[in-house]
PDB file of C-alpha atoms in Angstrom:
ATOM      1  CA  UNK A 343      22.525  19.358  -8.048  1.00 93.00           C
ATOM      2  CA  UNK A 344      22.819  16.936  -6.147  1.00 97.00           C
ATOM      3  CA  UNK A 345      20.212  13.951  -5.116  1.00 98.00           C
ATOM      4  CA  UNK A 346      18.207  14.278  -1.914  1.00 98.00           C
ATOM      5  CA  UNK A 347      16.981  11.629   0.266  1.00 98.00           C
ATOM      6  CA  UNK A 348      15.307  11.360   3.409  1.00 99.00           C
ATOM      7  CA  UNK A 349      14.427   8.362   5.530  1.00 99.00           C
ATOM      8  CA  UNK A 350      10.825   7.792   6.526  1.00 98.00           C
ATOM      9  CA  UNK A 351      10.092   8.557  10.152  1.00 98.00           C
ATOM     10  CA  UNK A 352       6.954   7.678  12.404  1.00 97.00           C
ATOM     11  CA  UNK A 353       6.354  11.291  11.847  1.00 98.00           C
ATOM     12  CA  UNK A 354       7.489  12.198   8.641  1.00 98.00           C
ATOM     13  CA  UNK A 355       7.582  10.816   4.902  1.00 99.00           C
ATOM     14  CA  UNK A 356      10.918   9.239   3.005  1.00 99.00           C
ATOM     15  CA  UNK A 357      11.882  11.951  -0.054  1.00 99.00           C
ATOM     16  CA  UNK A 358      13.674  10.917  -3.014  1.00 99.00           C
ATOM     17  CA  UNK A 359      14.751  13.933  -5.304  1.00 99.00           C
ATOM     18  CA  UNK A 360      16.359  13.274  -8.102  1.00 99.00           C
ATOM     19  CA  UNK A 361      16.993  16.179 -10.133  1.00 98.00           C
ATOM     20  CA  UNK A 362      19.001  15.078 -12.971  1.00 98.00           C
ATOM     21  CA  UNK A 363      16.391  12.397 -14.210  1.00 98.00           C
ATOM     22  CA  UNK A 364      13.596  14.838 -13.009  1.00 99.00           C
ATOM     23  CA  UNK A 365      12.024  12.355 -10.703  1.00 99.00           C
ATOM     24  CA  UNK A 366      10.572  13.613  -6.948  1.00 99.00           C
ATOM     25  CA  UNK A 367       8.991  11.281  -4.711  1.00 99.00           C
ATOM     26  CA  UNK A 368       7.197  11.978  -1.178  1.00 99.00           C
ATOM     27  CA  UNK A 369       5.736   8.469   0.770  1.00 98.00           C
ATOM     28  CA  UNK A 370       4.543   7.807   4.076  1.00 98.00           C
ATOM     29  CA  UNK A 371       3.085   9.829   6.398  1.00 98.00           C
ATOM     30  CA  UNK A 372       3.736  13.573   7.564  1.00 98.00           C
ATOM     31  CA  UNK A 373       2.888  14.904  10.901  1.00 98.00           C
ATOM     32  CA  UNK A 374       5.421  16.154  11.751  1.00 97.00           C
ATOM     33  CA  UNK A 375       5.887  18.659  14.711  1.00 94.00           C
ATOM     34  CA  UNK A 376       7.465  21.654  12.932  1.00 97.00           C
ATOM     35  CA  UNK A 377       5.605  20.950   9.213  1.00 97.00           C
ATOM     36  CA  UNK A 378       8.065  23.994   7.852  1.00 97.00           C
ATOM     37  CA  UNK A 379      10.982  22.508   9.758  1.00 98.00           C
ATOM     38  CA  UNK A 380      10.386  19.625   7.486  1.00 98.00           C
ATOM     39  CA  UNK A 381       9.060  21.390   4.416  1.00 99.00           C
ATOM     40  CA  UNK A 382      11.221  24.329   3.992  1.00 98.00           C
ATOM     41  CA  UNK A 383      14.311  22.921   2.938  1.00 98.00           C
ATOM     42  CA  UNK A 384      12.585  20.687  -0.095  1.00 99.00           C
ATOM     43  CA  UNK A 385      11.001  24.061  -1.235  1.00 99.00           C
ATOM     44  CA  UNK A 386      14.382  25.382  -1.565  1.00 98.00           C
ATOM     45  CA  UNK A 387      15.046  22.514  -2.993  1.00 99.00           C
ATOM     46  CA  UNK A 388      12.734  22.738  -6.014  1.00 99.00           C
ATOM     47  CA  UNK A 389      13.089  26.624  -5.913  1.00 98.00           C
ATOM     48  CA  UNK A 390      16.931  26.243  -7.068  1.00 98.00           C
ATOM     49  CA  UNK A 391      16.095  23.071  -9.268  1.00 99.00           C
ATOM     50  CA  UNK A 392      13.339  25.493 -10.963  1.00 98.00           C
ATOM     51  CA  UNK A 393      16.701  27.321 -12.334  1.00 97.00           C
ATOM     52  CA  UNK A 394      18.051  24.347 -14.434  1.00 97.00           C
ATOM     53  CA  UNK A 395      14.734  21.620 -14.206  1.00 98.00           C
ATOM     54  CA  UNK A 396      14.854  18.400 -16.781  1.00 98.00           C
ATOM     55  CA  UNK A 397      13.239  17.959 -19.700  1.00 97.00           C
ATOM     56  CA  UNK A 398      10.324  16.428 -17.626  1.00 98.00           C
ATOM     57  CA  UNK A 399       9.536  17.172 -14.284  1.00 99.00           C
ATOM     58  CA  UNK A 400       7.464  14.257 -12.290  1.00 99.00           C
ATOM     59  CA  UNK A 401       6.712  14.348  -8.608  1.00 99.00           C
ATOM     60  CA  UNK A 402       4.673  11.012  -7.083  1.00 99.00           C
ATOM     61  CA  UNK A 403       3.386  11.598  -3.835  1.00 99.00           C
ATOM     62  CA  UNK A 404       1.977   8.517  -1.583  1.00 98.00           C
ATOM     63  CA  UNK A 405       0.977  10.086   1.160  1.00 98.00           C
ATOM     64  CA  UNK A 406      -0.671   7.714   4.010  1.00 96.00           C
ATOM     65  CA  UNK A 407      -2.128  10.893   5.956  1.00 95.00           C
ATOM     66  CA  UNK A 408      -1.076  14.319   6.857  1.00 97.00           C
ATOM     67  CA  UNK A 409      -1.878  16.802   9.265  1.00 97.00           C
ATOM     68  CA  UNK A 410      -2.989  20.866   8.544  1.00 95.00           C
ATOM     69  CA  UNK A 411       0.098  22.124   9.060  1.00 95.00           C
ATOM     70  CA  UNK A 412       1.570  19.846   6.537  1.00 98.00           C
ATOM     71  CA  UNK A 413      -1.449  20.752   4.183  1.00 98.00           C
ATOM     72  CA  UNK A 414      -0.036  24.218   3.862  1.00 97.00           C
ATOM     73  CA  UNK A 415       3.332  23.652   3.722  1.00 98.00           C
ATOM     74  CA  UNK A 416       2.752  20.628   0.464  1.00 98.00           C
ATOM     75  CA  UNK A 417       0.933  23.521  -1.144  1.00 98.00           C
ATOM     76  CA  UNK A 418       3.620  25.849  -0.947  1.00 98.00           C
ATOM     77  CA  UNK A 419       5.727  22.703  -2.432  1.00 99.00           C
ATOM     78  CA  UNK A 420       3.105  22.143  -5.115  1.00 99.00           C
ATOM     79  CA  UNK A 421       3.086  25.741  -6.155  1.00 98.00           C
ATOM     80  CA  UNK A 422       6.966  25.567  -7.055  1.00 98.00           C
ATOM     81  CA  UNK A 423       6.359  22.925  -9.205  1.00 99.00           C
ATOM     82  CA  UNK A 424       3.972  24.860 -10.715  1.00 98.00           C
ATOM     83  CA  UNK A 425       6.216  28.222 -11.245  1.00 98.00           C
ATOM     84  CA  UNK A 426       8.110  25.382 -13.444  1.00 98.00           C
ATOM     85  CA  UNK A 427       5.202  24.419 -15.545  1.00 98.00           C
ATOM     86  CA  UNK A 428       4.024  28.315 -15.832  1.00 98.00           C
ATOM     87  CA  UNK A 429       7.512  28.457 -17.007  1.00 97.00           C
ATOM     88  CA  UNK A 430       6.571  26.321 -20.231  1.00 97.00           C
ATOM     89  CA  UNK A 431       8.624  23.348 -19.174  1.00 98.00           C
ATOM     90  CA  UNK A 432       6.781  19.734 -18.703  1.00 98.00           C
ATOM     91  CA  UNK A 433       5.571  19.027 -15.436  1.00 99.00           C
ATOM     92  CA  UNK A 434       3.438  16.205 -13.941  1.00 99.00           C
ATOM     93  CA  UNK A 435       1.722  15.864 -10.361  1.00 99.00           C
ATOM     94  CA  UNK A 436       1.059  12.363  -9.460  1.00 99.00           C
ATOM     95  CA  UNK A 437      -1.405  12.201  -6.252  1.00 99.00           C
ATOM     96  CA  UNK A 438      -1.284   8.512  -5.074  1.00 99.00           C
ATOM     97  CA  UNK A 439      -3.969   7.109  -2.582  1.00 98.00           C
ATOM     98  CA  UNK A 440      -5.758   3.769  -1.959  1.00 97.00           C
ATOM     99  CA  UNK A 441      -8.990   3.217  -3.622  1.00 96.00           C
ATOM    100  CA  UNK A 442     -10.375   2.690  -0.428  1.00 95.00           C
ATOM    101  CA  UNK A 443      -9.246   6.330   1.358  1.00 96.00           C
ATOM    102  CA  UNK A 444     -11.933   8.777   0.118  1.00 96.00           C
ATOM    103  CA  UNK A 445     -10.185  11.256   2.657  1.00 96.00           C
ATOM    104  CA  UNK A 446      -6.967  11.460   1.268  1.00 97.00           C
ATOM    105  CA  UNK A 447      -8.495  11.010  -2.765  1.00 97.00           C
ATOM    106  CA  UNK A 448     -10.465  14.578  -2.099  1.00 98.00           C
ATOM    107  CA  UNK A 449      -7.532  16.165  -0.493  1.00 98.00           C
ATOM    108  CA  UNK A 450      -6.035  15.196  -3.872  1.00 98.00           C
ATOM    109  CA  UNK A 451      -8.910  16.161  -5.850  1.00 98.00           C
ATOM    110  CA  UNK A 452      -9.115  20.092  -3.505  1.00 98.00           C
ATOM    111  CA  UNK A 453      -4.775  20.133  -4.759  1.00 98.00           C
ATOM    112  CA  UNK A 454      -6.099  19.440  -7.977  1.00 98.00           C
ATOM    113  CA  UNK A 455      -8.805  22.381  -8.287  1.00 98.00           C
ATOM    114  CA  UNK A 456      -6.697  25.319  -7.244  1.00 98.00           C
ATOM    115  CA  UNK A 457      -3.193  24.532  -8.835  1.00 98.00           C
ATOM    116  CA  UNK A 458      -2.936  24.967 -12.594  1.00 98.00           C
ATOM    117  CA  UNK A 459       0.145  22.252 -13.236  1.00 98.00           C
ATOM    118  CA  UNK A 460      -1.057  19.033 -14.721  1.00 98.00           C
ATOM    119  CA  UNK A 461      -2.157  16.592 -11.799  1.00 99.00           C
ATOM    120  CA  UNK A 462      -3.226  13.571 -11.995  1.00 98.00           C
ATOM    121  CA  UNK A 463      -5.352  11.145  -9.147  1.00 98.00           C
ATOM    122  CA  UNK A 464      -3.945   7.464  -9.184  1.00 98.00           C
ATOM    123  CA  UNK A 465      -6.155   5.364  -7.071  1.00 97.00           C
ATOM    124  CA  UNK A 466      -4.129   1.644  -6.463  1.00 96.00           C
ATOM    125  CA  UNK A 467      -5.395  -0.987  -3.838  1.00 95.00           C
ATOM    126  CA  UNK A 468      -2.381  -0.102  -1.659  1.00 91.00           C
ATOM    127  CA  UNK A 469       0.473   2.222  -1.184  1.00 85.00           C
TER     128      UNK A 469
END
């Protein structure tokens, strides 16, 4: 497979898939206008990485804010990475937000409670 990367917009996060070293990173902010315009094609994504995935799977996400519609649609992401893990390979969730944003630490916190792949809350004074 090949890499995938998308450029931050005022509207949507930068994405940085990298498949072969099992590394997926989501930064900035998403509100976008059609949240499964945007979404769908990185669940396909992951859906036909799920079919060969690394060793170690590790997606960061540093998200600045996000809307409802995005909500739903970075679920539905989440939950591919965790057909992987239920598929006893190694995979890591890594919810970024500033110590200071107790909004976007209990969005990671409500992720947390109702997925069952390891995920992890990093709190760092800034993104």
């Amino acid at each position: 497979m090949e890499k995938l990367k998308i450029k931050e917009t005022t509207k949507t996060p930068s994405v940085s898939f990298d498949p072969e070293h099992g590394l997926f990173e989501i930064r900035g902010k998403s509100i976008p206008e059609n949240s499964s315009g945007f979404y769908g094609p990185l669940i396909q994504y992951v859906e036909k990485y799920a079919g060969n995935p690394a060793a170690r799977t590790v997606l960061s996400v540093r998200f600045e804010f996000f809307n409802t519609s995005s909500s739903n649609r970075i679920h539905a992401l989440f939950k591919r990475f965790e057909r992987i893990f239920l598929a006893d390979r190694d995979v890591l969730i890594r919810w970024y937000c500033e110590n200071s944003d107790d909004n976007m630490r209990d969005a990671g916190r409500d992720f947390k409670a109702i997925l069952q792949v390891p995920f992890e809350i990093v709190e760092v004074d800034e993104l």
